[in-house]
Short mmCIF file of C-alpha atoms and ligand atoms in Angstrom, two decimals:
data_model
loop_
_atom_site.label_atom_id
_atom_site.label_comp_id
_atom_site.label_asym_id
_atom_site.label_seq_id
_atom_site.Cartn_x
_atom_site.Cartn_y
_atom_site.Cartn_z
CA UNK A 1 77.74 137.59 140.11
CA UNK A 2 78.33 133.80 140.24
CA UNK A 3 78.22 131.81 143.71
CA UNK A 4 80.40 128.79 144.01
CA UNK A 5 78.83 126.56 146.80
CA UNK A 6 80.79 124.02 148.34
CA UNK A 7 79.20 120.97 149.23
CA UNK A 8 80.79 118.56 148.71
CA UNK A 9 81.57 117.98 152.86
CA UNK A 10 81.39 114.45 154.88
CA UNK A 11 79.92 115.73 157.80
CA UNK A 12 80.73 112.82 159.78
CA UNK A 13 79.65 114.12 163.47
CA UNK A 14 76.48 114.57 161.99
CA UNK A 15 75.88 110.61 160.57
CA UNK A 16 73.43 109.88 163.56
CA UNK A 17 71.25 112.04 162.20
CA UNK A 18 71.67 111.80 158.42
CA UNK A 19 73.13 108.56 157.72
CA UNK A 20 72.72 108.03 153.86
CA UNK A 21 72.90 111.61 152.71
CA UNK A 22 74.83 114.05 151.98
CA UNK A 23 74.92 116.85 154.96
CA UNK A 24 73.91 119.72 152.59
CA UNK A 25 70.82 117.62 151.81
CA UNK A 26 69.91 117.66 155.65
CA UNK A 27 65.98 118.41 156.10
CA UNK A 28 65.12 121.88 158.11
CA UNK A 29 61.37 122.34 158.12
CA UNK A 30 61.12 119.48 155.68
CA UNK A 31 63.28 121.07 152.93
CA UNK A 32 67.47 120.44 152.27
CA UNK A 33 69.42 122.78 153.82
CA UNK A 34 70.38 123.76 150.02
CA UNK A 35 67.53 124.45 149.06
CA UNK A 36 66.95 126.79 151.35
CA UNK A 37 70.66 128.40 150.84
CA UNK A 38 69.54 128.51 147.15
CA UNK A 39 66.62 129.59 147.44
CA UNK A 40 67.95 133.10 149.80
CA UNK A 41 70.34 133.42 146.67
CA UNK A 42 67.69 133.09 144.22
CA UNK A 43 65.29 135.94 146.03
CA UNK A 44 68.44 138.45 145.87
CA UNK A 45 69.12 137.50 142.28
CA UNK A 46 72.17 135.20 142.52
CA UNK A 47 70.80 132.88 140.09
CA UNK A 48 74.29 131.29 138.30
CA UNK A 49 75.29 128.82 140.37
CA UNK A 50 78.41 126.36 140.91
CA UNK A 51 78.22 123.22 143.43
CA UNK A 52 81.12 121.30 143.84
CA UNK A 53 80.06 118.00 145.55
CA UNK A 54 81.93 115.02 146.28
CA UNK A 55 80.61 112.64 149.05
CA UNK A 56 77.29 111.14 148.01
CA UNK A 57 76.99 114.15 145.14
CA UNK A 58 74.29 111.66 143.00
CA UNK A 59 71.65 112.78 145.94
CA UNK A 60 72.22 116.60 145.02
CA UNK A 61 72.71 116.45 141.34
CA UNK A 62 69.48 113.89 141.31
CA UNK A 63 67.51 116.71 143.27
CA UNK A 64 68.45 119.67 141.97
CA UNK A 65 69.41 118.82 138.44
CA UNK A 66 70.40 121.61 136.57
CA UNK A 67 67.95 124.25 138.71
CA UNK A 68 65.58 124.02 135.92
CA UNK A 69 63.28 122.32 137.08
CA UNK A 70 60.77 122.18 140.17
CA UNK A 71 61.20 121.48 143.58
CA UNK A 72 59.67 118.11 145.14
CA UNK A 73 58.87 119.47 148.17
CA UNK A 74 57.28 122.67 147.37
CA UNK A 75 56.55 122.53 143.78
CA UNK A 76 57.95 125.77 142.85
CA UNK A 77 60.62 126.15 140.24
CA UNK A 78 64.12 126.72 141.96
CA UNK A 79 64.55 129.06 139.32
CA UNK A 80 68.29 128.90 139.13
CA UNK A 81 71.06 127.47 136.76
CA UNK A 82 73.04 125.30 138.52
CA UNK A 83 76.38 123.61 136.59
CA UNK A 84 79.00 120.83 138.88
CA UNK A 85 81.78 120.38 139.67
CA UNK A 86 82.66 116.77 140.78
CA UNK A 87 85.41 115.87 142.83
CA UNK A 88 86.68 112.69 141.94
CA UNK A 89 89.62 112.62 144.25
CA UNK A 90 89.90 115.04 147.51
CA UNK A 91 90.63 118.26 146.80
CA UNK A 92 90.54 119.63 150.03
CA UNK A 93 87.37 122.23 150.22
CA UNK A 94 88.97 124.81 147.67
CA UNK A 95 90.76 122.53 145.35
CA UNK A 96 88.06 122.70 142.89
CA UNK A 97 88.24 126.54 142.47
CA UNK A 98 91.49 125.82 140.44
CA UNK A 99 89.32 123.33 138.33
CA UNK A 100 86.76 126.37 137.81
CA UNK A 101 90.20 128.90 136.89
CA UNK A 102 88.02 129.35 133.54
CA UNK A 103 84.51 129.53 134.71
CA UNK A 104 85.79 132.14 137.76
CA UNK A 105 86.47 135.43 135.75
CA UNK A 106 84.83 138.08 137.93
CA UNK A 107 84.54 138.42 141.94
CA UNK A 108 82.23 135.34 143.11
CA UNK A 109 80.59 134.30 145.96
CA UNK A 110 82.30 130.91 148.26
CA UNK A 111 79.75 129.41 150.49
CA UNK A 112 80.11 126.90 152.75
CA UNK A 113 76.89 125.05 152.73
CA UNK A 114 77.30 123.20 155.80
CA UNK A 115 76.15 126.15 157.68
CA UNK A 116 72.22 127.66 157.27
CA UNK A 117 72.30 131.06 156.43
CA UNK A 118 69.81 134.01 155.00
CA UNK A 119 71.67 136.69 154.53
CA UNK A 120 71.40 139.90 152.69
CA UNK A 121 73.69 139.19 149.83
CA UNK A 122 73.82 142.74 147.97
CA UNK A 123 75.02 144.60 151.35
CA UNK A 124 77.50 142.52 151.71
CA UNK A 125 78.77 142.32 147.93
CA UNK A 126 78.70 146.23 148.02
CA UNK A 127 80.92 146.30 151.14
CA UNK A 128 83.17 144.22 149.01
CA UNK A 129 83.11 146.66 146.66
CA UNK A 130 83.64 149.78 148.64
CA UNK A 131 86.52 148.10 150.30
CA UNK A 132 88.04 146.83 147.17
CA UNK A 133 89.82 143.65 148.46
CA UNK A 134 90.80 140.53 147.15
CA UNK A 135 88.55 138.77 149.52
CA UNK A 136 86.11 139.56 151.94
CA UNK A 137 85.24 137.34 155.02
CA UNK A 138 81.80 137.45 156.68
CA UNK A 139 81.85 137.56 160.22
CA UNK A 140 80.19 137.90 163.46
CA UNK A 141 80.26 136.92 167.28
CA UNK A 142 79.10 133.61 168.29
CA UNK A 143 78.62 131.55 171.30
CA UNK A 144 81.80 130.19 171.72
CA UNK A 145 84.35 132.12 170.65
CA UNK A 146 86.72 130.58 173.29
CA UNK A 147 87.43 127.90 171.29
CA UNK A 148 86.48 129.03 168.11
CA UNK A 149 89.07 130.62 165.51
CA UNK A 150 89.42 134.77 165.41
CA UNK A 151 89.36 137.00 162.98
CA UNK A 152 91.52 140.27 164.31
CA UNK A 153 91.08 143.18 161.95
CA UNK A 154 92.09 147.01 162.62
CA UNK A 155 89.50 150.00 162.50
CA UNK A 156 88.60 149.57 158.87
CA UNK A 157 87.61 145.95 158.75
CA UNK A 158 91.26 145.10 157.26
CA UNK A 159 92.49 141.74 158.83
CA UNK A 160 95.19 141.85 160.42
CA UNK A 161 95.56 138.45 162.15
CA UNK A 162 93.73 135.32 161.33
CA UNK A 163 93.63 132.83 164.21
CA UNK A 164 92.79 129.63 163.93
CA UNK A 165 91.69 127.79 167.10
CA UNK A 166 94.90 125.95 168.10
CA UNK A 167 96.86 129.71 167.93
CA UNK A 168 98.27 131.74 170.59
CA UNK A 169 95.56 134.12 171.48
CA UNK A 170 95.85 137.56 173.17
CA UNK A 171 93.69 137.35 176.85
CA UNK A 172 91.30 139.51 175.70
CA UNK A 173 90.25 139.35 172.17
CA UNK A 174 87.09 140.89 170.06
CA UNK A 175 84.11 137.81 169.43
CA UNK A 176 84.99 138.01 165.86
CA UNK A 177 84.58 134.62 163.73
CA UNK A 178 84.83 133.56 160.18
CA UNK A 179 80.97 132.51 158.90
CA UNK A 180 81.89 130.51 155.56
CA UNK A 181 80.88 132.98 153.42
CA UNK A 182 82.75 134.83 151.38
CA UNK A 183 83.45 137.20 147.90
CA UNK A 184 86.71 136.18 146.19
CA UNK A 185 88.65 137.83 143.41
CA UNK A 186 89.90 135.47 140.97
CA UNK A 187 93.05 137.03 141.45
CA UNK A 188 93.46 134.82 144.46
CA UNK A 189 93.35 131.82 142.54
CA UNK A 190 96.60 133.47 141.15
CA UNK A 191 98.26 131.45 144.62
CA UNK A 192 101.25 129.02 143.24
CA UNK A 193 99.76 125.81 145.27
CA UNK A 194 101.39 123.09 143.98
CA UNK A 195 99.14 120.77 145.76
CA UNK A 196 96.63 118.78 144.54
CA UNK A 197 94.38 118.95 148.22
CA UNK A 198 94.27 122.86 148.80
CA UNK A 199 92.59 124.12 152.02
CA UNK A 200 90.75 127.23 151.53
CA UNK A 201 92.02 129.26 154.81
CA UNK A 202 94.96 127.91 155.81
CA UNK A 203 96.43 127.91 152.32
CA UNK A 204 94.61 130.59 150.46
CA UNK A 205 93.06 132.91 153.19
CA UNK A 206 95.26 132.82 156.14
CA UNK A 207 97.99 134.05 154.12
CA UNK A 208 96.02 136.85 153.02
CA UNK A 209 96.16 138.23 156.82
CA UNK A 210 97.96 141.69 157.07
CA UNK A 211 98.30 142.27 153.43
CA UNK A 212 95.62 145.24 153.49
CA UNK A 213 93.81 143.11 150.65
CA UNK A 214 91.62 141.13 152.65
CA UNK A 215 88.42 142.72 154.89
CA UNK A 216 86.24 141.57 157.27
CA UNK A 217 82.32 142.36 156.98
CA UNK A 218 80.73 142.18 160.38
CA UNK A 219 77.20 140.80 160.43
CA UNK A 220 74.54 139.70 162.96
CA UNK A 221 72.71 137.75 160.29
CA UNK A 222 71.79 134.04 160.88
CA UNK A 223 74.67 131.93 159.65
CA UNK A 224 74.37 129.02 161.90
CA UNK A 225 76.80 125.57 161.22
CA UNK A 226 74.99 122.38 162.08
CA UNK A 227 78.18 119.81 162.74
CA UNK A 228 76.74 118.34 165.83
CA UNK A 229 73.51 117.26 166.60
CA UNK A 230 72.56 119.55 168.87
CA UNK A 231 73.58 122.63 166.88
CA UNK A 232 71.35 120.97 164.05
CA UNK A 233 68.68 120.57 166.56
CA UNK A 234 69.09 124.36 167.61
CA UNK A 235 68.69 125.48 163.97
CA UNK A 236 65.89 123.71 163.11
CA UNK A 237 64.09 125.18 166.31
CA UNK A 238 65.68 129.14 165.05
CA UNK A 239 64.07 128.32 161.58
CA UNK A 240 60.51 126.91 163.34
CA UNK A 241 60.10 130.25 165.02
CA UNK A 242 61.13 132.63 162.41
CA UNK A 243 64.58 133.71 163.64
CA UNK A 244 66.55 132.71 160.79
CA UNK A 245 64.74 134.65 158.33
CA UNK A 246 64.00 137.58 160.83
CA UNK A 247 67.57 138.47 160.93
CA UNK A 248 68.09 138.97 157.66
CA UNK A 249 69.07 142.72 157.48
CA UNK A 250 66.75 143.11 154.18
CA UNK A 251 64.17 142.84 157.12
CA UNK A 252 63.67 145.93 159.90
CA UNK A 253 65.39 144.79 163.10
CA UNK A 254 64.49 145.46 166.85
CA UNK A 255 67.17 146.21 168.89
CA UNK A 256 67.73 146.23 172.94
CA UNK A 257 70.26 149.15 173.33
CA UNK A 258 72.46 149.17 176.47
CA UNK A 259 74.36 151.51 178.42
CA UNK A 260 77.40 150.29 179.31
CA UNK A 261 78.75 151.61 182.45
CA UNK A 262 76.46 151.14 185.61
CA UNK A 263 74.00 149.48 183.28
CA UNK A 264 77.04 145.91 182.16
CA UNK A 265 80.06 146.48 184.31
CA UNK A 266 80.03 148.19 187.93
CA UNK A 267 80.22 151.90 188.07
CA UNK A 268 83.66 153.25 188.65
CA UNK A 269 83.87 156.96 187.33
CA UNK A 270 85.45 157.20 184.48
CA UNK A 271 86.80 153.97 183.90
CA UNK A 272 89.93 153.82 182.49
CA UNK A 273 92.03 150.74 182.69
CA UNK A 274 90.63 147.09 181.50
CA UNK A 275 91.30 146.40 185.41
CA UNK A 276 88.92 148.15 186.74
CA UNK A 277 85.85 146.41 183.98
CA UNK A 278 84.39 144.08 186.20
CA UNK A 279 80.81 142.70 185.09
CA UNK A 280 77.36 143.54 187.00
CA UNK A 281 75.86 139.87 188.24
CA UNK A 282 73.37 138.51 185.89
CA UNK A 283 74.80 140.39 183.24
CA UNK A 284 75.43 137.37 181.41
CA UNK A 285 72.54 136.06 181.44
CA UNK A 286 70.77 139.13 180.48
CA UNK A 287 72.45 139.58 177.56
CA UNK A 288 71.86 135.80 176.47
CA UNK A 289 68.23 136.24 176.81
CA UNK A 290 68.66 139.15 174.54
CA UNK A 291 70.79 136.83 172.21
CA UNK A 292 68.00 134.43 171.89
CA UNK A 293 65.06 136.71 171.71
CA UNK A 294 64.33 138.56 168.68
CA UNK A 295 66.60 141.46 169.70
CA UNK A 296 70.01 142.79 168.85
CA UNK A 297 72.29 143.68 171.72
CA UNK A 298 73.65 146.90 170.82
CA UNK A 299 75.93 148.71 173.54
CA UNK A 300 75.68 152.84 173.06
CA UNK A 301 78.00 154.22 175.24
CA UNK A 302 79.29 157.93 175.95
CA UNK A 303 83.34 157.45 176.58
CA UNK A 304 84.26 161.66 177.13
CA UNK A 305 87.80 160.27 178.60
CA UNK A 306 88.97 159.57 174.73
CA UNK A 307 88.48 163.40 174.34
CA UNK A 308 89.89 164.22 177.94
CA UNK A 309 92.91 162.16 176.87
CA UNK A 310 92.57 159.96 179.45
CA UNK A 311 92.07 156.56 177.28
CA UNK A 312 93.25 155.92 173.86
CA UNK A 313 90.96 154.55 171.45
CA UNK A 314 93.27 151.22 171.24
CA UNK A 315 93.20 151.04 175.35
CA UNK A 316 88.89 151.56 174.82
CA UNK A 317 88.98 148.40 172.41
CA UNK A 318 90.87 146.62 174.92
CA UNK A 319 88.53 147.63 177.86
CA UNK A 320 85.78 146.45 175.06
CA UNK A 321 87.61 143.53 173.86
CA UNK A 322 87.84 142.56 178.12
CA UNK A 323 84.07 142.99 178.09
CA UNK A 324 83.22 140.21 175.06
CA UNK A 325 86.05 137.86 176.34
CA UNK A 326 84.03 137.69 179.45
CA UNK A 327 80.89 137.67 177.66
CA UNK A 328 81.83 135.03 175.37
CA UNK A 329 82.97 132.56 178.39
CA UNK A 330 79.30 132.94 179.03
CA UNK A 331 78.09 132.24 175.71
CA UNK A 332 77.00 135.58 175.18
CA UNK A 333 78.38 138.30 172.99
CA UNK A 334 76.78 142.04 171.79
CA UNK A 335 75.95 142.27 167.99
CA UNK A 336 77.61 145.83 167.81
CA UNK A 337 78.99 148.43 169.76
CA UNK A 338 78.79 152.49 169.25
CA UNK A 339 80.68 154.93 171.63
CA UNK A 340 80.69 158.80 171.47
CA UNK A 341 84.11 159.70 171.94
CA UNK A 342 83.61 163.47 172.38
CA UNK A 343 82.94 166.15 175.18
CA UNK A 344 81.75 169.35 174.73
CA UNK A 345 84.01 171.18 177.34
CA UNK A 346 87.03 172.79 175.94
CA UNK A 347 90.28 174.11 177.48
CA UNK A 348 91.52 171.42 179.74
CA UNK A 349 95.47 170.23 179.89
CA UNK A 350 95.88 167.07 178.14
CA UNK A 351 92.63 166.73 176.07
CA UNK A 352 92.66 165.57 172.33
CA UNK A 353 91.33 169.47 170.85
CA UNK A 354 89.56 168.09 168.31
CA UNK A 355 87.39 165.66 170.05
CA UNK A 356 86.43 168.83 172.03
CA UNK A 357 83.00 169.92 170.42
CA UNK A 358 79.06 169.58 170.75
CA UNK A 359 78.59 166.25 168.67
CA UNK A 360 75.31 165.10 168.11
CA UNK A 361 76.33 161.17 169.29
CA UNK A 362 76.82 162.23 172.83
CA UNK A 363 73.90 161.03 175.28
CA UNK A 364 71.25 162.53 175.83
CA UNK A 365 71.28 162.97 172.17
CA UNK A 366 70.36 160.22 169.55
CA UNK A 367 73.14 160.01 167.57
CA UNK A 368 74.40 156.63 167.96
CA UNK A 369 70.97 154.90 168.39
CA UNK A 370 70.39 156.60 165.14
CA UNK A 371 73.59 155.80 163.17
CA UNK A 372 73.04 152.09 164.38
CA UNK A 373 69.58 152.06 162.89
CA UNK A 374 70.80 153.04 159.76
CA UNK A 375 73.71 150.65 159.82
CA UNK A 376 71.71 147.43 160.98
CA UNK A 377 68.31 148.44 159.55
CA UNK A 378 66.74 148.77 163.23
CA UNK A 379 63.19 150.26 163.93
CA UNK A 380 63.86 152.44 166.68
CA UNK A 381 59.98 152.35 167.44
CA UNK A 382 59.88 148.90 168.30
CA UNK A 383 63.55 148.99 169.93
CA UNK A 384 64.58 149.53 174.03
CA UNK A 385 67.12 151.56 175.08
CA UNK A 386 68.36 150.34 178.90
CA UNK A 387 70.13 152.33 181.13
CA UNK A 388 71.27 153.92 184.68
CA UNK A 389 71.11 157.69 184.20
CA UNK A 390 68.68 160.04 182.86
CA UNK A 391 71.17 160.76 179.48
CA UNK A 392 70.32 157.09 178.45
CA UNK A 393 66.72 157.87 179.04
CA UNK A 394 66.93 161.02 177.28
CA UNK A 395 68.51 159.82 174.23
CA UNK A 396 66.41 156.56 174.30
CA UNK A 397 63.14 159.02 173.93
CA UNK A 398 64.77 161.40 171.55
CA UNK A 399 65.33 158.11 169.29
CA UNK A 400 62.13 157.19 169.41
CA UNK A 401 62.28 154.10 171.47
CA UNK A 402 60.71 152.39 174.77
CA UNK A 403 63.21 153.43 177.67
CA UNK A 404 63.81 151.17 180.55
CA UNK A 405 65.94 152.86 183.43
CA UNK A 406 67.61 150.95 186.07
CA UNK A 407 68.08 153.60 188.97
CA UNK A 408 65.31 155.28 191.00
CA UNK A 409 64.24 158.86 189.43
CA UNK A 410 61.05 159.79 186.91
CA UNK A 411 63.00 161.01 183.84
CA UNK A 412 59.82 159.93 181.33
CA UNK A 413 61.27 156.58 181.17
CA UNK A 414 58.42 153.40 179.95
CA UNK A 415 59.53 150.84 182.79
CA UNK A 416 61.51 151.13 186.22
CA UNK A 417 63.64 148.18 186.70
CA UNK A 418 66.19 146.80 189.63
CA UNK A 419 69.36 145.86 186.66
CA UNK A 420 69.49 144.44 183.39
CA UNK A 421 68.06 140.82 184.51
CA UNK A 422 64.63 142.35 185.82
CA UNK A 423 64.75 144.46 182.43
CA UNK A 424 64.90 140.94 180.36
CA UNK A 425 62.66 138.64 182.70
CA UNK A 426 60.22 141.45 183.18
CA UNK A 427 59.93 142.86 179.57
CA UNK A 428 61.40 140.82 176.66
CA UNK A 429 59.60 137.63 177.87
CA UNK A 430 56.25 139.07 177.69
CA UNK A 431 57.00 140.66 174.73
CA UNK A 432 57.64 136.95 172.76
CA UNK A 433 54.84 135.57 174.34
ZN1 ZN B 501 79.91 162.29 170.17
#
């Protein structure tokens, strides 16, 4: 499969930093961001590659050449083929694709290399696949979805709404954002633009929005973009301590798994109305100390009033998209979340019959910790679960994982803790030391 990079961007917030070069050839640990894009594709086997650079291109082309050759900085060989495309005039950022029509024959990859990723590119193209869109976004929560734009998709990852940042929003909304990386069909270059400048989501993907043919692939895998200083300043410090790389889901991840209620929002019975989700205090900032350790935040959570018929499963996602509005304020989100809609209990008025039954996802068992493992490659061993009750301990155990409990009570549990803050001060810190 063939990866079209685009970089070919100004970058202009960025100039105090890099001045007389182009923004993809910004240093991270002494090497181009590029080159370190390239060389993630290279390791996975992408090695037929397309740049389209505009803006200062002579500094890639010059560097890279056509990937035959050796890198300066590290003196291996970048062991790729690289051809260009230059842009003479603007083309917008997917203009050139319609100047590629010929080279573009088969499903590609688009990346944006203004962003540093390392990403497991053969999960991703297989979800493609299995999916069997026209396009595929990658996407994931990030620190400021507030003012970011949305991607809204329904149960199986089609998108249903594409939002860009100046859109009406719903109040509560899922932490769901575009990454710059994508797989395309040719077929959308089939589009009648009949301008010369084409923007690739307003004008191509946007439009693609509740059609069924275009997916979403949800991801916490480093994709980080460096437009302002600081961000650039933030990535370079991810890449110095081995985050960027670590969350590559090639590589076994540690997760911190969390009960939700009692354990994020305050205990109300069976909570059934997005009113009544109100956050614990410090939640927040447990969760972002989480975000920035090591750790996934993964929320495993036993919802029996689905099968009870007490809450839909669209009224859950809008308790859940309540919870990751609030988080996101913060600038904090949860990298997945897995809830057990069952109960065991039949023969009540009003329940949903089939959601009646002894599952295996239902705390105290594993299930969930275990179908998340297998989703996001996580090794339970070296994983927490958190929680209030002894089910969350139970199933934490029965995973195979270090158990935290935040309640008084001796259910086997590792540590004792007063909430989820004392959890993260008292164990994750000591943990990255
Ligand atoms: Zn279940």
């Amino acid at each position: 499969m063939k990866a079209v990079i685009m970089a070919g961007g100004r970058g202009t917030r960025i100039s105090s930093i890099a001045r007389d070069i182009p923004k993809p050839m910004i240093k991270i640990a002494g090497k181009p961001v590029l080159e370190h894009e390239i060389a993630c594709l290279k390791d996975q086997g992408f090695t037929d590659l397309i740049v389209t650079v505009s803006h200062l291109g002579d500094v890639i082309m010059d560097y890279f050449g056509d990937g035959s050759g050796v890198s300066p900085v590290t003196g291996e060989p970048f062991g790729v083929k690289i051809e260009y495309f230059v842009e003479k005039e603007p083309l917008g950022n997917a203009g050139a694709l319609f100047h590629l029509k010929d080279k573009l024959t088969e499903d590609f990859l688009l990346l944006n290399a203004d962003a540093l990723f390392d990403v497991d590119f053969n999960r991703f193209v297989s979800f493609h696949k299995e999916k069997g869109g026209l396009v595929t976004l990658f996407t994931h929560p990030n620190s400021h979805p507030y003012d970011s734009g949305l991607i809204l998709a329904d149960e199986n990852g089609a998108v249903e709404q594409w939002l860009t940042k100046e859109d009406v929003r719903p109040e509560y909304y899922r932490n769901r954002v575009n990454a710059g990386l994508h797989v395309l069909s040719p077929k959308v270059l089939d589009a009648e633009i009949t301008t010369a400048k084409v923007d690739l989501d307003r004008q191509l993907l946007k439009p693609l929005a509740g059609t069924g043919k275009m997916f979403c692939y949800d991801s916490p895998e480093y994709v980080k973009d460096m437009g302002t200083p600081e961000r650039y300043e933030a990535v370079c410090r991810d890449f110095e301590e081995g985050k960027v790389q670590a969350r590559n889901l090639r590589n076994p991840q540690k997760a911190v798994f969390l009960d939700r209620d009692g354990t994020i929002n305050r205990y109300v019975g069976f909570l059934r109305k997005e009113e009544e989700f109100e956050l614990l205090p410090d939640v927040s900032k447990a969760i972002g100390k989480i975000n920035a350790s090591g750790y996934l935040a993964v929320i495993v959570t036993n919802q029996p009033v689905i099968a009870r018929g007490e809450v839909t499963v669209p009224m859950l996602q809008r308790i859940h998209n309540k919870m990751e509005t609030l988080l996101g304020y913060e600038g904090v989100y949860v990298d997945a979340i897995y809830y057990c809609p069952h109960h065991p209990h039949k023969g009540y008025a009003g329940e949903v019959a089939e959601l009646k039954f002894d599952c295996s996802c239902r705390k105290p068992k594993p299930g969930m910790l275990i179908q998340a493992a297998q989703e996001l490659n996580i090794d339970l061993a070296q994983s927490w679960m958190v929680g209030d009750s002894e089910n969350d301990i139970l199933a934490g155990i029965a995973a195979g994982c270090k158990t935290a409990l935040i309640s008084d009570g001796a259910f086997g549990q590792t540590v004792a803790v007063s909430s989820l803050w004392d959890f993260t001060e008292s164990y994750l810190d000591r943990e990255e030391a």
